[in-house]
Amino acid sequence: MQIETLTIPTHDTVLRVTDAAAGLTGFIAIHSTARGPAAGGLRMRAYDSEDAALADVLALSRGMTLKTAAADLPLGGGKAVILGRPAEKTEAKLRAMGRAVETLGGRYWTAEDMGMSPADMQVVRRETRFVAGLPDGPYASGDPSPRTARGVFYAMRVAAERRFGSRDLAGRRVAIQGLGHVGWHLAKLVRAAGAELLVSDIDPARAAQAAATFGAEAVAPDAILTAPADILAPCAIGGVITEEVASALPARVVCGAANNQLTGDRAGDILHERGILYAPDYVANGGGIVNVAAEILQVPDRMHFVTERLSALERMMAHILDSAARAGTGPHRVADRIVAERLSANDAAA
Ligand code: NAD
């Protein structure tokens, strides 16, 4: 295995990891350890190029710094990626990545992300202690998705209260894009709250299954963003709210689990100008990192910790939405400002 350190001024540490025998090329990016060890998942994806993978790991690790700070966790932001289709995953690749994580001596904790399973994390665990999201063990936190979905659901009620005058979702039309780990759990919660559901997935079988399970209306993937809904919950991929989408979106609230939902601040500004309330993604979807944090921090009473932190995230969302309303600006800008203030307070204390 070879590790090359790249100098990236915006990031604390960036490693390019290769292992010729295992056929591995990957990156580990630590964006910040100002608040504690960097945490963030390991993703496997068929990137178009190494540059694309590097850009992804840099953006995602920065996003983790924002997310851990927003959740007020004593953790920083990091991320790791392996280039390739998940079908090309091998034990040798996972173990080589595990050895690279171990070289950082706990400055970066990895976990499951897209293209990875809890079983894969157990393989990585053979080479490094610094893995969370394990299915078993003394502090194991398992799949974070149900907690992520719960956090999104709480955020959605807060946003509904601000936008529609009631946190009650009964009778609201909620469109969920992506019915994977989080989207499915969210559909269950939203349906139980009495909302009408529109569901969409690029896997038509998954959409049909959700429609049958939740009495939902299945919508084609290219129609979900323009479907007549009160609330849109992006739970598939990032970058779905482009300026064009923001200009045409019929929903009045955007609140989902996907990371980096806005393609840029301008898209968020357009939502704001059109009276669409955007619940900043890294606050809405913070339940997952809270769950993982309990394992990293070896919290004795995980359920209590997670419940308390989910309530704190809900209060944070309310604070962001109310501050944005008072300032007459978009919540995306207020969230970034609040988190930047938290991070600079840590830098000043260091
Ligand atoms: P997942 O891979 O289990 O599910 C994603 C689903 O979206 C899949 O069913 C996929 O077929 C579908 N999909 C992909 N592209 C689509 C499209 N264009 N239109 C409709 N459906 C599409 O992922 P997940 O764990 O459920 O995570 C969902 C999102 O939330 C991701 O962006 C992830 O980064 C983010 N997130 C997840 C967690 C977590 O706890 N799992 C935590 C924070 C953020």
GROMACS .gro file of C-alpha atoms and ligand atoms in nm:
model
  394
    1MET     CA    1   0.000   0.000   0.000
    2GLN     CA    2   0.125   0.348  -0.084
    3ILE     CA    3   0.014   0.670   0.081
    4GLU     CA    4   0.084   1.005  -0.076
    5THR     CA    5   0.006   1.324   0.117
    6LEU     CA    6  -0.151   1.594  -0.099
    7THR     CA    7  -0.125   1.959  -0.006
    8ILE     CA    8  -0.473   2.112  -0.020
    9PRO     CA    9  -0.485   2.452   0.154
   10THR     CA   10  -0.853   2.423   0.252
   11HIS     CA   11  -0.804   2.089   0.428
   12ASP     CA   12  -0.612   1.961   0.727
   13THR     CA   13  -0.485   1.638   0.570
   14VAL     CA   14  -0.554   1.469   0.236
   15LEU     CA   15  -0.416   1.126   0.150
   16ARG     CA   16  -0.412   0.948  -0.184
   17VAL     CA   17  -0.413   0.577  -0.110
   18THR     CA   18  -0.314   0.315  -0.366
   19ASP     CA   19  -0.249  -0.055  -0.347
   20ALA     CA   20  -0.144  -0.212  -0.675
   21ALA     CA   21  -0.191  -0.570  -0.555
   22ALA     CA   22  -0.545  -0.496  -0.434
   23GLY     CA   23  -0.629  -0.271  -0.731
   24LEU     CA   24  -0.716   0.011  -0.493
   25THR     CA   25  -0.720   0.382  -0.559
   26GLY     CA   26  -0.883   0.602  -0.298
   27PHE     CA   27  -0.861   0.919  -0.096
   28ILE     CA   28  -0.899   1.012   0.269
   29ALA     CA   29  -0.969   1.378   0.344
   30ILE     CA   30  -0.964   1.535   0.688
   31HIS     CA   31  -1.119   1.878   0.656
   32SER     CA   32  -1.101   1.985   1.019
   33THR     CA   33  -1.016   1.846   1.361
   34ALA     CA   34  -1.077   2.178   1.539
   35ARG     CA   35  -1.366   2.033   1.743
   36GLY     CA   36  -1.235   1.676   1.774
   37PRO     CA   37  -1.141   1.375   1.560
   38ALA     CA   38  -1.274   1.396   1.207
   39ALA     CA   39  -1.569   1.168   1.134
   40GLY     CA   40  -1.730   1.074   0.804
   41GLY     CA   41  -1.815   0.771   0.598
   42LEU     CA   42  -1.630   0.564   0.341
   43ARG     CA   43  -1.793   0.580  -0.001
   44MET     CA   44  -1.736   0.355  -0.302
   45ARG     CA   45  -1.840   0.498  -0.634
   46ALA     CA   46  -1.754   0.471  -1.005
   47TYR     CA   47  -1.615   0.822  -1.050
   48ASP     CA   48  -1.540   0.948  -1.401
   49SER     CA   49  -1.186   1.038  -1.298
   50GLU     CA   50  -0.951   1.067  -1.002
   51ASP     CA   51  -1.008   1.441  -1.007
   52ALA     CA   52  -1.383   1.387  -0.968
   53ALA     CA   53  -1.322   1.154  -0.672
   54LEU     CA   54  -1.088   1.405  -0.510
   55ALA     CA   55  -1.338   1.688  -0.559
   56ASP     CA   56  -1.608   1.471  -0.401
   57VAL     CA   57  -1.403   1.372  -0.096
   58LEU     CA   58  -1.301   1.735  -0.040
   59ALA     CA   59  -1.660   1.863  -0.059
   60LEU     CA   60  -1.801   1.580   0.150
   61SER     CA   61  -1.538   1.614   0.424
   62ARG     CA   62  -1.609   1.988   0.448
   63GLY     CA   63  -1.979   1.905   0.470
   64MET     CA   64  -1.902   1.675   0.763
   65THR     CA   65  -1.731   1.960   0.947
   66LEU     CA   66  -2.048   2.168   0.906
   67LYS     CA   67  -2.266   1.875   1.011
   68THR     CA   68  -2.076   1.783   1.327
   69ALA     CA   69  -2.055   2.150   1.428
   70ALA     CA   70  -2.428   2.203   1.364
   71ALA     CA   71  -2.502   1.902   1.586
   72ASP     CA   72  -2.263   2.047   1.846
   73LEU     CA   73  -2.061   1.724   1.857
   74PRO     CA   74  -1.697   1.718   1.969
   75LEU     CA   75  -1.599   1.590   1.626
   76GLY     CA   76  -1.453   1.733   1.307
   77GLY     CA   77  -1.515   1.652   0.941
   78GLY     CA   78  -1.360   1.384   0.724
   79LYS     CA   79  -1.450   1.145   0.448
   80ALA     CA   80  -1.295   0.862   0.245
   81VAL     CA   81  -1.366   0.732  -0.104
   82ILE     CA   82  -1.271   0.426  -0.302
   83LEU     CA   83  -1.287   0.456  -0.679
   84GLY     CA   84  -1.489   0.187  -0.852
   85ARG     CA   85  -1.828   0.025  -0.872
   86PRO     CA   86  -1.944  -0.135  -0.546
   87ALA     CA   87  -1.958  -0.463  -0.741
   88GLU     CA   88  -1.576  -0.438  -0.773
   89LYS     CA   89  -1.535  -0.433  -0.395
   90THR     CA   90  -1.292  -0.687  -0.253
   91GLU     CA   91  -1.167  -0.773   0.092
   92ALA     CA   92  -0.816  -0.668  -0.015
   93LYS     CA   93  -0.935  -0.317  -0.112
   94LEU     CA   94  -1.129  -0.271   0.211
   95ARG     CA   95  -0.841  -0.393   0.423
   96ALA     CA   96  -0.590  -0.169   0.245
   97MET     CA   97  -0.820   0.128   0.311
   98GLY     CA   98  -0.846   0.018   0.673
   99ARG     CA   99  -0.466   0.019   0.703
  100ALA     CA  100  -0.457   0.372   0.562
  101VAL     CA  101  -0.718   0.486   0.818
  102GLU     CA  102  -0.511   0.327   1.095
  103THR     CA  103  -0.203   0.530   0.994
  104LEU     CA  104  -0.393   0.844   1.098
  105GLY     CA  105  -0.396   0.719   1.457
  106GLY     CA  106  -0.757   0.819   1.530
  107ARG     CA  107  -0.752   1.164   1.370
  108TYR     CA  108  -1.013   1.023   1.129
  109TRP     CA  109  -1.298   0.782   1.208
  110THR     CA  110  -1.464   0.609   0.917
  111ALA     CA  111  -1.813   0.458   0.885
  112GLU     CA  112  -2.057   0.324   0.628
  113ASP     CA  113  -2.154   0.544   0.336
  114MET     CA  114  -2.287   0.492  -0.017
  115GLY     CA  115  -2.169   0.163  -0.165
  116MET     CA  116  -2.076   0.019   0.175
  117SER     CA  117  -2.256  -0.214   0.415
  118PRO     CA  118  -2.214  -0.283   0.788
  119ALA     CA  119  -2.050  -0.613   0.688
  120ASP     CA  120  -1.792  -0.420   0.482
  121MET     CA  121  -1.717  -0.207   0.785
  122GLN     CA  122  -1.641  -0.522   0.981
  123VAL     CA  123  -1.379  -0.607   0.716
  124VAL     CA  124  -1.225  -0.258   0.747
  125ARG     CA  125  -1.233  -0.311   1.126
  126ARG     CA  126  -0.982  -0.597   1.091
  127GLU     CA  127  -0.718  -0.336   1.005
  128THR     CA  128  -0.821  -0.037   1.214
  129ARG     CA  129  -0.991   0.047   1.542
  130PHE     CA  130  -1.123   0.371   1.400
  131VAL     CA  131  -1.446   0.244   1.245
  132ALA     CA  132  -1.801   0.321   1.361
  133GLY     CA  133  -2.144   0.206   1.246
  134LEU     CA  134  -2.057  -0.156   1.326
  135PRO     CA  135  -2.340  -0.407   1.359
  136ASP     CA  136  -2.210  -0.545   1.690
  137GLY     CA  137  -1.963  -0.470   1.967
  138PRO     CA  138  -1.978  -0.290   2.302
  139TYR     CA  139  -2.076   0.052   2.163
  140ALA     CA  140  -2.200  -0.058   1.818
  141SER     CA  141  -2.450   0.188   1.671
  142GLY     CA  142  -2.547  -0.010   1.357
  143ASP     CA  143  -2.736   0.143   1.067
  144PRO     CA  144  -2.777   0.521   1.124
  145SER     CA  145  -3.059   0.556   0.868
  146PRO     CA  146  -3.358   0.527   1.106
  147ARG     CA  147  -3.211   0.808   1.321
  148THR     CA  148  -3.139   1.016   1.013
  149ALA     CA  149  -3.499   0.972   0.902
  150ARG     CA  150  -3.628   1.069   1.246
  151GLY     CA  151  -3.418   1.386   1.243
  152VAL     CA  152  -3.551   1.476   0.898
  153PHE     CA  153  -3.906   1.413   1.019
  154TYR     CA  154  -3.857   1.646   1.319
  155ALA     CA  155  -3.704   1.911   1.091
  156MET     CA  156  -3.998   1.875   0.853
  157ARG     CA  157  -4.247   1.942   1.131
  158VAL     CA  158  -4.052   2.251   1.240
  159ALA     CA  159  -4.045   2.380   0.881
  160ALA     CA  160  -4.416   2.300   0.833
  161GLU     CA  161  -4.499   2.500   1.143
  162ARG     CA  162  -4.311   2.803   1.007
  163ARG     CA  163  -4.443   2.772   0.655
  164PHE     CA  164  -4.801   2.648   0.706
  165GLY     CA  165  -4.871   2.753   1.066
  166SER     CA  166  -4.893   2.396   1.199
  167ARG     CA  167  -4.645   2.118   1.259
  168ASP     CA  168  -4.920   1.866   1.199
  169LEU     CA  169  -4.844   1.688   0.871
  170ALA     CA  170  -5.191   1.530   0.843
  171GLY     CA  171  -5.332   1.598   0.499
  172ARG     CA  172  -5.008   1.754   0.367
  173ARG     CA  173  -4.873   1.619   0.039
  174VAL     CA  174  -4.513   1.509   0.087
  175ALA     CA  175  -4.299   1.405  -0.213
  176ILE     CA  176  -4.006   1.177  -0.130
  177GLN     CA  177  -3.730   1.142  -0.387
  178GLY     CA  178  -3.535   0.820  -0.320
  179LEU     CA  179  -3.666   0.528  -0.116
  180GLY     CA  180  -3.341   0.384   0.009
  181HIS     CA  181  -3.236   0.343   0.370
  182VAL     CA  182  -3.347   0.688   0.483
  183GLY     CA  183  -3.630   0.758   0.237
  184TRP     CA  184  -3.809   0.438   0.333
  185HIS     CA  185  -3.797   0.511   0.706
  186LEU     CA  186  -3.904   0.869   0.640
  187ALA     CA  187  -4.199   0.750   0.431
  188LYS     CA  188  -4.311   0.537   0.725
  189LEU     CA  189  -4.293   0.829   0.970
  190VAL     CA  190  -4.459   1.078   0.738
  191ARG     CA  191  -4.737   0.836   0.650
  192ALA     CA  192  -4.797   0.757   1.018
  193ALA     CA  193  -4.834   1.132   1.073
  194GLY     CA  194  -5.123   1.131   0.828
  195ALA     CA  195  -4.957   1.289   0.525
  196GLU     CA  196  -5.037   1.195   0.167
  197LEU     CA  197  -4.728   1.053   0.001
  198LEU     CA  198  -4.581   1.085  -0.347
  199VAL     CA  199  -4.282   0.856  -0.393
  200SER     CA  200  -4.016   0.816  -0.655
  201ASP     CA  201  -3.708   0.600  -0.710
  202ILE     CA  202  -3.496   0.520  -1.013
  203ASP     CA  203  -3.557   0.159  -0.914
  204PRO     CA  204  -3.922   0.117  -1.027
  205ALA     CA  205  -3.967  -0.194  -0.811
  206ARG     CA  206  -3.872   0.006  -0.501
  207ALA     CA  207  -4.117   0.283  -0.592
  208ALA     CA  208  -4.394   0.029  -0.655
  209GLN     CA  209  -4.318  -0.143  -0.323
  210ALA     CA  210  -4.336   0.191  -0.138
  211ALA     CA  211  -4.660   0.280  -0.314
  212ALA     CA  212  -4.814  -0.051  -0.205
  213THR     CA  213  -4.674  -0.037   0.151
  214PHE     CA  214  -4.765   0.322   0.230
  215GLY     CA  215  -5.067   0.374   0.006
  216ALA     CA  216  -4.855   0.628  -0.181
  217GLU     CA  217  -4.868   0.754  -0.536
  218ALA     CA  218  -4.561   0.646  -0.738
  219VAL     CA  219  -4.421   0.924  -0.956
  220ALA     CA  220  -4.163   0.891  -1.237
  221PRO     CA  221  -3.810   1.002  -1.135
  222ASP     CA  222  -3.813   1.292  -1.382
  223ALA     CA  223  -4.148   1.417  -1.248
  224ILE     CA  224  -4.102   1.414  -0.871
  225LEU     CA  225  -3.948   1.762  -0.848
  226THR     CA  226  -4.241   1.919  -1.030
  227ALA     CA  227  -4.512   1.702  -0.874
  228PRO     CA  228  -4.778   1.904  -0.689
  229ALA     CA  229  -4.665   1.864  -0.328
  230ASP     CA  230  -4.653   2.083  -0.018
  231ILE     CA  231  -4.319   1.942   0.093
  232LEU     CA  232  -4.032   1.796  -0.111
  233ALA     CA  233  -3.795   1.557   0.066
  234PRO     CA  234  -3.481   1.491  -0.141
  235CYS     CA  235  -3.349   1.158  -0.009
  236ALA     CA  236  -3.153   1.027  -0.307
  237ILE     CA  237  -2.858   1.228  -0.436
  238GLY     CA  238  -2.704   1.572  -0.392
  239GLY     CA  239  -2.731   1.867  -0.629
  240VAL     CA  240  -3.101   1.824  -0.706
  241ILE     CA  241  -3.196   2.185  -0.628
  242THR     CA  242  -3.042   2.367  -0.920
  243GLU     CA  243  -3.132   2.729  -0.992
  244GLU     CA  244  -3.367   2.603  -1.262
  245VAL     CA  245  -3.539   2.356  -1.028
  246ALA     CA  246  -3.563   2.621  -0.755
  247SER     CA  247  -3.735   2.856  -1.001
  248ALA     CA  248  -4.004   2.601  -1.088
  249LEU     CA  249  -4.052   2.397  -0.772
  250PRO     CA  250  -4.421   2.381  -0.670
  251ALA     CA  251  -4.346   2.264  -0.312
  252ARG     CA  252  -4.349   2.524  -0.029
  253VAL     CA  253  -4.097   2.342   0.191
  254VAL     CA  254  -3.779   2.149   0.100
  255CYS     CA  255  -3.661   1.917   0.376
  256GLY     CA  256  -3.479   1.591   0.314
  257ALA     CA  257  -3.182   1.371   0.392
  258ALA     CA  258  -2.960   1.410   0.086
  259ASN     CA  259  -2.627   1.587   0.136
  260ASN     CA  260  -2.548   1.904  -0.060
  261GLN     CA  261  -2.900   1.945  -0.197
  262LEU     CA  262  -2.839   2.298  -0.330
  263THR     CA  263  -2.604   2.337  -0.626
  264GLY     CA  264  -2.504   2.671  -0.476
  265ASP     CA  265  -2.617   2.961  -0.260
  266ARG     CA  266  -2.800   3.119  -0.552
  267ALA     CA  267  -3.035   2.818  -0.571
  268GLY     CA  268  -3.112   2.871  -0.202
  269ASP     CA  269  -3.170   3.241  -0.262
  270ILE     CA  270  -3.420   3.162  -0.537
  271LEU     CA  271  -3.610   2.931  -0.302
  272HIS     CA  272  -3.620   3.209  -0.044
  273GLU     CA  273  -3.734   3.470  -0.298
  274ARG     CA  274  -4.016   3.238  -0.403
  275GLY     CA  275  -4.129   3.186  -0.043
  276ILE     CA  276  -4.013   2.825  -0.033
  277LEU     CA  277  -3.870   2.732   0.306
  278TYR     CA  278  -3.549   2.532   0.279
  279ALA     CA  279  -3.446   2.328   0.585
  280PRO     CA  280  -3.063   2.324   0.558
  281ASP     CA  281  -2.961   1.968   0.473
  282TYR     CA  282  -2.671   1.926   0.712
  283VAL     CA  283  -2.896   2.016   1.005
  284ALA     CA  284  -3.197   1.815   0.886
  285ASN     CA  285  -2.991   1.500   0.827
  286GLY     CA  286  -2.770   1.525   1.137
  287GLY     CA  287  -2.940   1.230   1.312
  288GLY     CA  288  -2.708   0.986   1.138
  289ILE     CA  289  -2.387   1.144   1.261
  290VAL     CA  290  -2.536   1.176   1.609
  291ASN     CA  291  -2.594   0.801   1.609
  292VAL     CA  292  -2.240   0.732   1.484
  293ALA     CA  293  -2.096   0.982   1.734
  294ALA     CA  294  -2.237   0.780   2.024
  295GLU     CA  295  -2.016   0.492   1.909
  296ILE     CA  296  -1.704   0.701   1.845
  297LEU     CA  297  -1.739   0.879   2.178
  298GLN     CA  298  -1.825   0.550   2.353
  299VAL     CA  299  -2.137   0.692   2.512
  300PRO     CA  300  -2.273   0.449   2.775
  301ASP     CA  301  -2.642   0.533   2.722
  302ARG     CA  302  -2.669   0.567   2.345
  303MET     CA  303  -3.049   0.592   2.331
  304HIS     CA  304  -3.054   0.880   2.578
  305PHE     CA  305  -2.769   1.057   2.398
  306VAL     CA  306  -2.933   1.021   2.057
  307THR     CA  307  -3.276   1.132   2.179
  308GLU     CA  308  -3.129   1.439   2.346
  309ARG     CA  309  -2.917   1.530   2.043
  310LEU     CA  310  -3.208   1.488   1.803
  311SER     CA  311  -3.408   1.733   2.016
  312ALA     CA  312  -3.112   1.972   2.010
  313LEU     CA  313  -3.100   1.947   1.630
  314GLU     CA  314  -3.471   2.023   1.615
  315ARG     CA  315  -3.416   2.333   1.830
  316MET     CA  316  -3.123   2.432   1.608
  317MET     CA  317  -3.345   2.405   1.301
  318ALA     CA  318  -3.611   2.622   1.467
  319HIS     CA  319  -3.345   2.878   1.560
  320ILE     CA  320  -3.208   2.886   1.203
  321LEU     CA  321  -3.551   2.922   1.042
  322ASP     CA  322  -3.659   3.193   1.288
  323SER     CA  323  -3.331   3.386   1.254
  324ALA     CA  324  -3.360   3.367   0.875
  325ALA     CA  325  -3.718   3.496   0.888
  326ARG     CA  326  -3.612   3.787   1.110
  327ALA     CA  327  -3.316   3.868   0.885
  328GLY     CA  328  -3.522   3.832   0.568
  329THR     CA  329  -3.268   3.591   0.421
  330GLY     CA  330  -3.254   3.225   0.322
  331PRO     CA  331  -3.198   2.964   0.598
  332HIS     CA  332  -2.903   2.820   0.401
  333ARG     CA  333  -2.710   3.142   0.459
  334VAL     CA  334  -2.803   3.164   0.828
  335ALA     CA  335  -2.704   2.801   0.892
  336ASP     CA  336  -2.363   2.857   0.731
  337ARG     CA  337  -2.310   3.169   0.940
  338ILE     CA  338  -2.405   3.004   1.270
  339VAL     CA  339  -2.179   2.707   1.202
  340ALA     CA  340  -1.892   2.932   1.089
  341GLU     CA  341  -1.925   3.119   1.419
  342ARG     CA  342  -1.909   2.792   1.613
  343LEU     CA  343  -1.601   2.684   1.421
  344SER     CA  344  -1.420   3.013   1.463
  345ALA     CA  345  -1.492   2.999   1.838
  346ASN     CA  346  -1.312   2.662   1.839
  347ASP     CA  347  -1.023   2.800   1.634
  348ALA     CA  348  -0.991   3.092   1.876
  349ALA     CA  349  -0.992   2.855   2.176
  350ALA     CA  350  -0.726   2.627   2.019
  351NAD     P1  351  -2.949   0.474  -0.034
  351NAD     O1  352  -2.841   0.450  -0.133
  351NAD     O2  353  -2.992   0.365   0.059
  351NAD     O3  354  -3.083   0.521  -0.109
  351NAD     C1  355  -3.087   0.610  -0.214
  351NAD     C2  356  -3.209   0.576  -0.298
  351NAD     O4  357  -3.227   0.677  -0.394
  351NAD     C3  358  -3.196   0.444  -0.373
  351NAD     O5  359  -3.314   0.366  -0.355
  351NAD     C4  360  -3.178   0.489  -0.519
  351NAD     O6  361  -3.231   0.394  -0.611
  351NAD     C5  362  -3.255   0.617  -0.520
  351NAD     N1  363  -3.217   0.714  -0.624
  351NAD     C6  364  -3.095   0.745  -0.671
  351NAD     N2  365  -3.103   0.842  -0.763
  351NAD     C7  366  -3.235   0.876  -0.771
  351NAD     C8  367  -3.308   0.970  -0.848
  351NAD     N3  368  -3.246   1.052  -0.935
  351NAD     N4  369  -3.443   0.977  -0.831
  351NAD     C9  370  -3.506   0.896  -0.744
  351NAD     N5  371  -3.440   0.803  -0.671
  351NAD    C10  372  -3.307   0.793  -0.684
  351NAD     O7  373  -2.905   0.603   0.048
  351NAD     P2  374  -2.954   0.650   0.190
  351NAD     O8  375  -2.865   0.592   0.295
  351NAD     O9  376  -3.101   0.630   0.201
  351NAD    O10  377  -2.921   0.805   0.183
  351NAD    C11  378  -3.001   0.892   0.105
  351NAD    C12  379  -2.935   1.028   0.098
  351NAD    O11  380  -2.922   1.081   0.230
  351NAD    C13  381  -2.793   1.026   0.040
  351NAD    O12  382  -2.773   1.145  -0.031
  351NAD    C14  383  -2.704   1.023   0.164
  351NAD    O13  384  -2.576   1.079   0.139
  351NAD    C15  385  -2.784   1.109   0.260
  351NAD     N6  386  -2.761   1.079   0.401
  351NAD    C16  387  -2.781   0.954   0.448
  351NAD    C17  388  -2.761   0.927   0.583
  351NAD    C18  389  -2.784   0.790   0.640
  351NAD    O14  390  -2.797   0.776   0.763
  351NAD     N7  391  -2.797   0.686   0.557
  351NAD    C19  392  -2.721   1.030   0.670
  351NAD    C20  393  -2.704   1.158   0.619
  351NAD    C21  394  -2.724   1.183   0.483
   0.00000   0.00000   0.00000
